[in-house]
Amino acid sequence: MTLLSAALTSLLAASAVQAGPISRRAAAGLNAAAQAAGLEFFGSATDNPELTDSSYMTILNNSDQFGQITPGNSMKWDTIEPSRGTFSFTKGDAIADLADQNNQKLRCHNLVWYNQLPSWVSSGGFDNATLVEILQNHITKEVTHYKGRCYHWDVVNEALEDGGGYRDNVFYKTIGEAYIPIAFAAAAAADPDAKLYYNDYSIEWSSTKHQDAVNIVKLVQSYGVKIDGVGMQAHFTVGQTVTQDAMESAIQDFADLGVEVAITELDIRTTTPATYDALTQQSTDYQTVVNACLAKSACIGITIWDYTDKYSWVPKTFSGYGAALPWDDNLQTKAAYDGILSALGSA
Ligand code: XIL
């Protein structure tokens, strides 16, 4: 052994001893780091068209990065039951099969939502009893089809208006607020093992809408019906992300009712083209969210709304915005990725 290599060997041995958490951080992907930090998973949404992109799939399939996947569209009402009584599970099955192959958990999304709802439901002019039957039938068929495969179900999605108060959708107009416990009861009956979630955005800090989401949990519970969790979508904007304290106390409000919380659709958008400063701030903002989740035992996992800017919904939805995810358009990691990993690693 030369003097130089002996010196190098002892240097490496010394740094291995001192740098335990640092070497774990360097080796781990997001899910491995999240699990080491005590979360159940770090996951990503995905969608059928992307499944043919082999470079994309290499990263998605890596369960060290993602321990959970959510179908971005393929389990929604318009895909599953496009006309009354006609069910089409092919696209949803593809995502469920992928989760199985990769040994990833599946967050099934979603059963009842005013959006991506076929017009035969929204404009059908059904009376209360008929719409209850349609709602129960849809939920029973879909949840039964995926029975045993959905770790979570987003049972009701976005039942609240932006400023709070019930969204005046066809279910609320026809059935009243009882459509929510009715939906949870049907899901619980069809798959007693799935964890049942209410999922919404702008409930990540104290606000009228947050309080109304708290009341939805209480409503379902008051019917003696099972609700296991609340999904905080967490679609944020760089520099306007919730503070860690506010998010922790919002999580605690749900924990106080005995339900868990998951961050279900995290992305943090910025105006495009994104500047270096914006991407640096974005990394800080991602860390804020991760730190809030880690600080609260009720917060059990984090899902980003797809992992790459290449397939983000943001540019299509918020004009002038994009670059919201930890991987860029070329599937390269950004500062946000390092930020998330370091927040998870320093837990
Ligand atoms: C989005 C999908 O990502 C898009 O592809 C689709 O065009 C519209 O819906 N809140 C939700 C998700 O609960 O279902 C939405 O997903 C994003 C906002």
Short mmCIF file of C-alpha atoms in Angstrom, two decimals, residues 27-290:
data_model
loop_
_atom_site.label_atom_id
_atom_site.label_comp_id
_atom_site.label_asym_id
_atom_site.label_seq_id
_atom_site.Cartn_x
_atom_site.Cartn_y
_atom_site.Cartn_z
CA ALA A 27 -27.63 7.20 -1.48
CA ALA A 28 -31.38 7.42 -1.01
CA GLY A 29 -34.08 8.36 -3.46
CA LEU A 30 -37.06 10.39 -2.27
CA ASN A 31 -39.11 7.41 -1.11
CA ALA A 32 -36.20 5.69 0.61
CA ALA A 33 -35.39 8.94 2.41
CA ALA A 34 -39.04 9.55 3.29
CA GLN A 35 -39.39 6.09 4.78
CA ALA A 36 -36.13 6.46 6.70
CA ALA A 37 -37.60 9.69 8.09
CA GLY A 38 -40.75 7.87 9.26
CA LEU A 39 -43.21 8.59 6.45
CA GLU A 40 -45.15 5.79 4.79
CA PHE A 41 -44.24 6.90 1.28
CA PHE A 42 -43.08 9.55 -1.14
CA GLY A 43 -45.07 9.18 -4.36
CA SER A 44 -45.94 10.63 -7.74
CA ALA A 45 -49.01 10.97 -9.91
CA THR A 46 -48.76 9.50 -13.38
CA ASP A 47 -50.96 9.14 -16.44
CA ASN A 48 -51.48 6.63 -19.24
CA PRO A 49 -49.99 8.60 -22.17
CA GLU A 50 -46.63 8.86 -20.40
CA LEU A 51 -46.28 5.15 -19.85
CA THR A 52 -44.71 4.75 -23.32
CA ASP A 53 -41.85 7.16 -22.49
CA SER A 54 -39.09 4.77 -21.47
CA SER A 55 -36.79 7.39 -19.91
CA TYR A 56 -39.70 8.65 -17.87
CA MET A 57 -40.63 5.12 -16.84
CA THR A 58 -37.14 4.27 -15.63
CA ILE A 59 -37.45 6.93 -12.94
CA LEU A 60 -41.14 6.30 -12.16
CA ASN A 61 -40.53 2.56 -11.73
CA ASN A 62 -37.77 3.12 -9.20
CA SER A 63 -39.35 2.43 -5.82
CA ASP A 64 -36.41 4.10 -4.07
CA GLN A 65 -37.77 7.30 -5.63
CA PHE A 66 -41.50 6.59 -5.51
CA GLY A 67 -43.18 4.20 -3.11
CA GLN A 68 -46.63 5.19 -4.26
CA ILE A 69 -48.36 6.26 -7.49
CA THR A 70 -51.66 8.00 -8.18
CA PRO A 71 -53.51 7.87 -11.51
CA GLY A 72 -53.76 11.53 -12.60
CA ASN A 73 -56.91 10.92 -14.65
CA SER A 74 -57.68 7.30 -15.32
CA MET A 75 -59.92 6.52 -12.35
CA LYS A 76 -62.13 9.60 -12.71
CA TRP A 77 -65.84 9.29 -13.44
CA ASP A 78 -65.64 10.31 -17.13
CA THR A 79 -63.08 7.57 -17.80
CA ILE A 80 -64.65 4.86 -15.65
CA GLU A 81 -68.38 5.31 -16.37
CA PRO A 82 -68.64 7.48 -19.51
CA SER A 83 -72.27 6.53 -20.02
CA ARG A 84 -74.74 5.24 -17.48
CA GLY A 85 -74.01 1.65 -16.49
CA THR A 86 -71.08 1.29 -18.93
CA PHE A 87 -67.80 0.80 -17.07
CA SER A 88 -64.33 0.96 -18.58
CA PHE A 89 -61.45 0.06 -16.31
CA THR A 90 -58.68 -0.44 -18.88
CA LYS A 91 -56.77 2.78 -18.20
CA GLY A 92 -57.11 2.54 -14.44
CA ASP A 93 -56.03 -1.09 -14.56
CA ALA A 94 -52.83 -0.10 -16.36
CA ILE A 95 -51.84 2.17 -13.47
CA ALA A 96 -52.90 -0.38 -10.84
CA ASP A 97 -50.86 -3.09 -12.62
CA LEU A 98 -47.85 -0.78 -12.73
CA ALA A 99 -48.07 -0.21 -8.97
CA ASP A 100 -48.19 -3.98 -8.45
CA GLN A 101 -45.20 -4.59 -10.72
CA ASN A 102 -43.17 -1.91 -8.97
CA ASN A 103 -44.29 -2.86 -5.47
CA GLN A 104 -45.66 0.68 -5.04
CA LYS A 105 -48.73 1.69 -3.08
CA LEU A 106 -51.69 2.98 -5.06
CA ARG A 107 -53.68 6.08 -4.13
CA CYS A 108 -56.90 5.70 -6.08
CA HIS A 109 -58.28 9.05 -7.30
CA ASN A 110 -61.21 9.84 -7.30
CA LEU A 111 -64.83 8.72 -6.91
CA VAL A 112 -66.94 11.89 -6.63
CA TRP A 113 -65.94 15.20 -8.18
CA TYR A 114 -67.75 17.98 -10.03
CA ASN A 115 -65.01 18.01 -12.70
CA GLN A 116 -64.34 15.37 -15.33
CA LEU A 117 -67.88 14.31 -14.57
CA PRO A 118 -69.80 13.21 -17.67
CA SER A 119 -72.77 15.34 -18.67
CA TRP A 120 -75.11 12.36 -18.34
CA VAL A 121 -74.58 12.86 -14.58
CA SER A 122 -74.22 16.64 -14.31
CA SER A 123 -77.08 17.45 -16.70
CA GLY A 124 -79.20 14.35 -16.30
CA GLY A 125 -81.92 16.12 -14.32
CA PHE A 126 -82.18 13.20 -11.89
CA ASP A 127 -84.24 13.42 -8.71
CA ASN A 128 -82.70 12.86 -5.29
CA ALA A 129 -83.41 9.12 -5.03
CA THR A 130 -82.15 8.40 -8.55
CA LEU A 131 -78.95 10.40 -8.13
CA VAL A 132 -78.24 8.66 -4.81
CA GLU A 133 -78.64 5.35 -6.62
CA ILE A 134 -76.33 6.48 -9.46
CA LEU A 135 -73.74 7.69 -6.95
CA GLN A 136 -73.86 4.47 -4.92
CA ASN A 137 -73.74 2.30 -8.01
CA HIS A 138 -70.73 4.16 -9.45
CA ILE A 139 -68.81 3.93 -6.18
CA THR A 140 -69.74 0.31 -5.49
CA LYS A 141 -68.73 -0.86 -8.97
CA GLU A 142 -65.46 1.05 -9.08
CA VAL A 143 -64.33 0.32 -5.53
CA THR A 144 -65.28 -3.35 -5.91
CA HIS A 145 -63.30 -3.57 -9.16
CA TYR A 146 -60.17 -2.28 -7.39
CA LYS A 147 -60.87 -3.98 -4.06
CA GLY A 148 -57.68 -4.85 -2.19
CA ARG A 149 -55.52 -2.77 -4.53
CA CYS A 150 -56.17 0.79 -3.35
CA TYR A 151 -54.17 1.77 -0.31
CA HIS A 152 -56.16 5.02 -0.23
CA TRP A 153 -59.29 6.15 -2.03
CA ASP A 154 -59.99 9.85 -2.58
CA VAL A 155 -63.71 9.39 -2.08
CA VAL A 156 -64.88 12.99 -2.42
CA ASN A 157 -62.74 15.57 -4.20
CA GLU A 158 -63.05 19.37 -3.96
CA ALA A 159 -66.54 19.63 -2.45
CA LEU A 160 -65.78 23.19 -1.33
CA GLU A 161 -65.77 26.52 -3.17
CA ASP A 162 -62.51 28.47 -3.28
CA GLY A 163 -63.67 30.84 -0.55
CA GLY A 164 -65.38 28.12 1.48
CA GLY A 165 -68.93 26.81 1.51
CA TYR A 166 -70.18 23.81 -0.40
CA ARG A 167 -69.58 23.80 -4.13
CA ASP A 168 -72.93 24.03 -5.84
CA ASN A 169 -72.41 20.86 -7.88
CA VAL A 170 -75.11 18.48 -9.07
CA PHE A 171 -74.68 16.23 -6.04
CA TYR A 172 -75.05 19.07 -3.54
CA LYS A 173 -77.93 20.64 -5.46
CA THR A 174 -79.85 17.38 -5.70
CA ILE A 175 -78.93 15.49 -2.53
CA GLY A 176 -77.56 18.14 -0.17
CA GLU A 177 -74.48 17.68 2.04
CA ALA A 178 -75.57 14.10 2.77
CA TYR A 179 -74.05 13.07 -0.58
CA ILE A 180 -70.68 13.17 1.18
CA PRO A 181 -71.39 10.62 3.96
CA ILE A 182 -73.41 8.56 1.45
CA ALA A 183 -70.32 8.36 -0.76
CA PHE A 184 -68.01 7.40 2.11
CA ALA A 185 -70.46 4.73 3.31
CA ALA A 186 -70.64 3.15 -0.16
CA ALA A 187 -66.84 3.11 -0.46
CA ALA A 188 -66.40 1.61 3.02
CA ALA A 189 -68.90 -1.14 2.25
CA ALA A 190 -67.16 -2.06 -1.02
CA ASP A 191 -63.59 -2.14 0.34
CA PRO A 192 -63.34 -2.07 4.12
CA ASP A 193 -59.52 -2.12 3.98
CA ALA A 194 -58.95 0.96 1.83
CA LYS A 195 -58.24 4.17 3.69
CA LEU A 196 -60.91 6.68 2.74
CA TYR A 197 -59.94 10.31 2.13
CA TYR A 198 -61.53 13.70 1.59
CA ASN A 199 -59.22 15.61 -0.81
CA ASP A 200 -59.06 19.36 -1.51
CA TYR A 201 -56.81 22.40 -2.07
CA SER A 202 -56.38 25.63 -0.06
CA ILE A 203 -57.02 23.73 3.16
CA GLU A 204 -53.32 23.73 4.08
CA TRP A 205 -53.60 26.79 6.33
CA SER A 206 -56.23 28.29 8.59
CA SER A 207 -59.04 29.77 6.49
CA THR A 208 -62.80 29.50 6.02
CA LYS A 209 -62.23 26.74 3.49
CA HIS A 210 -59.93 24.86 5.88
CA GLN A 211 -62.58 25.10 8.62
CA ASP A 212 -65.21 23.84 6.19
CA ALA A 213 -63.01 20.82 5.42
CA VAL A 214 -62.74 20.19 9.16
CA ASN A 215 -66.54 20.30 9.23
CA ILE A 216 -66.76 17.76 6.39
CA VAL A 217 -64.76 15.30 8.49
CA LYS A 218 -67.11 15.95 11.42
CA LEU A 219 -70.14 15.56 9.15
CA VAL A 220 -69.05 12.12 7.93
CA GLN A 221 -68.22 11.08 11.48
CA SER A 222 -71.62 12.34 12.71
CA TYR A 223 -73.26 9.85 10.35
CA GLY A 224 -71.24 7.06 11.98
CA VAL A 225 -69.43 6.55 8.68
CA LYS A 226 -65.71 5.82 8.31
CA ILE A 227 -63.33 8.54 7.14
CA ASP A 228 -59.61 7.88 7.55
CA GLY A 229 -57.85 10.88 6.15
CA VAL A 230 -57.73 14.27 4.53
CA GLY A 231 -55.67 14.95 1.43
CA MET A 232 -54.07 18.36 1.24
CA GLN A 233 -53.47 18.82 -2.49
CA ALA A 234 -50.81 21.50 -1.97
CA HIS A 235 -50.78 23.14 -5.41
CA PHE A 236 -48.61 26.11 -4.46
CA THR A 237 -46.85 29.06 -6.10
CA VAL A 238 -43.18 29.88 -5.57
CA GLY A 239 -42.75 32.52 -2.87
CA GLN A 240 -46.40 32.22 -1.78
CA THR A 241 -46.19 28.82 -0.19
CA VAL A 242 -47.78 28.39 3.23
CA THR A 243 -45.50 28.79 6.25
CA GLN A 244 -44.41 25.70 8.13
CA ASP A 245 -46.21 26.80 11.31
CA ALA A 246 -49.49 27.43 9.48
CA MET A 247 -49.33 24.09 7.73
CA GLU A 248 -48.49 22.23 10.94
CA SER A 249 -51.45 23.72 12.73
CA ALA A 250 -53.75 22.96 9.78
CA ILE A 251 -52.59 19.32 9.90
CA GLN A 252 -53.17 19.28 13.66
CA ASP A 253 -56.80 20.39 13.24
CA PHE A 254 -57.47 17.19 11.28
CA ALA A 255 -55.37 15.06 13.63
CA ASP A 256 -57.53 16.33 16.51
CA LEU A 257 -60.50 14.62 14.81
CA GLY A 258 -58.63 11.32 14.71
CA VAL A 259 -57.92 11.29 10.97
CA GLU A 260 -54.58 11.25 9.18
CA VAL A 261 -53.30 13.68 6.56
CA ALA A 262 -51.47 13.11 3.29
CA ILE A 263 -49.99 15.73 0.96
CA THR A 264 -51.59 14.41 -2.21
CA GLU A 265 -50.84 16.62 -5.23
CA LEU A 266 -47.83 18.74 -4.34
CA ASP A 267 -46.39 21.07 -6.97
CA ILE A 268 -44.97 24.59 -6.69
CA ARG A 269 -45.34 26.60 -9.88
CA THR A 270 -43.50 29.67 -11.06
CA THR A 271 -43.70 32.01 -14.02
CA THR A 272 -41.82 30.68 -17.01
CA PRO A 273 -39.10 30.76 -18.09
CA ALA A 274 -38.08 30.06 -14.51
CA THR A 275 -35.24 32.16 -13.14
CA TYR A 276 -32.38 30.83 -11.03
CA ASP A 277 -33.76 32.76 -8.04
CA ALA A 278 -37.23 31.30 -8.50
CA LEU A 279 -35.85 27.76 -8.64
CA THR A 280 -33.84 28.44 -5.49
CA GLN A 281 -36.92 29.76 -3.70
CA GLN A 282 -38.87 26.78 -5.00
CA SER A 283 -36.40 24.46 -3.32
CA THR A 284 -36.95 26.30 -0.02
CA ASP A 285 -40.73 26.11 -0.49
CA TYR A 286 -40.63 22.35 -1.10
CA GLN A 287 -38.56 21.98 2.07
CA THR A 288 -41.15 23.96 4.02
CA VAL A 289 -43.88 21.52 3.01
CA VAL A 290 -41.74 18.46 3.73
#
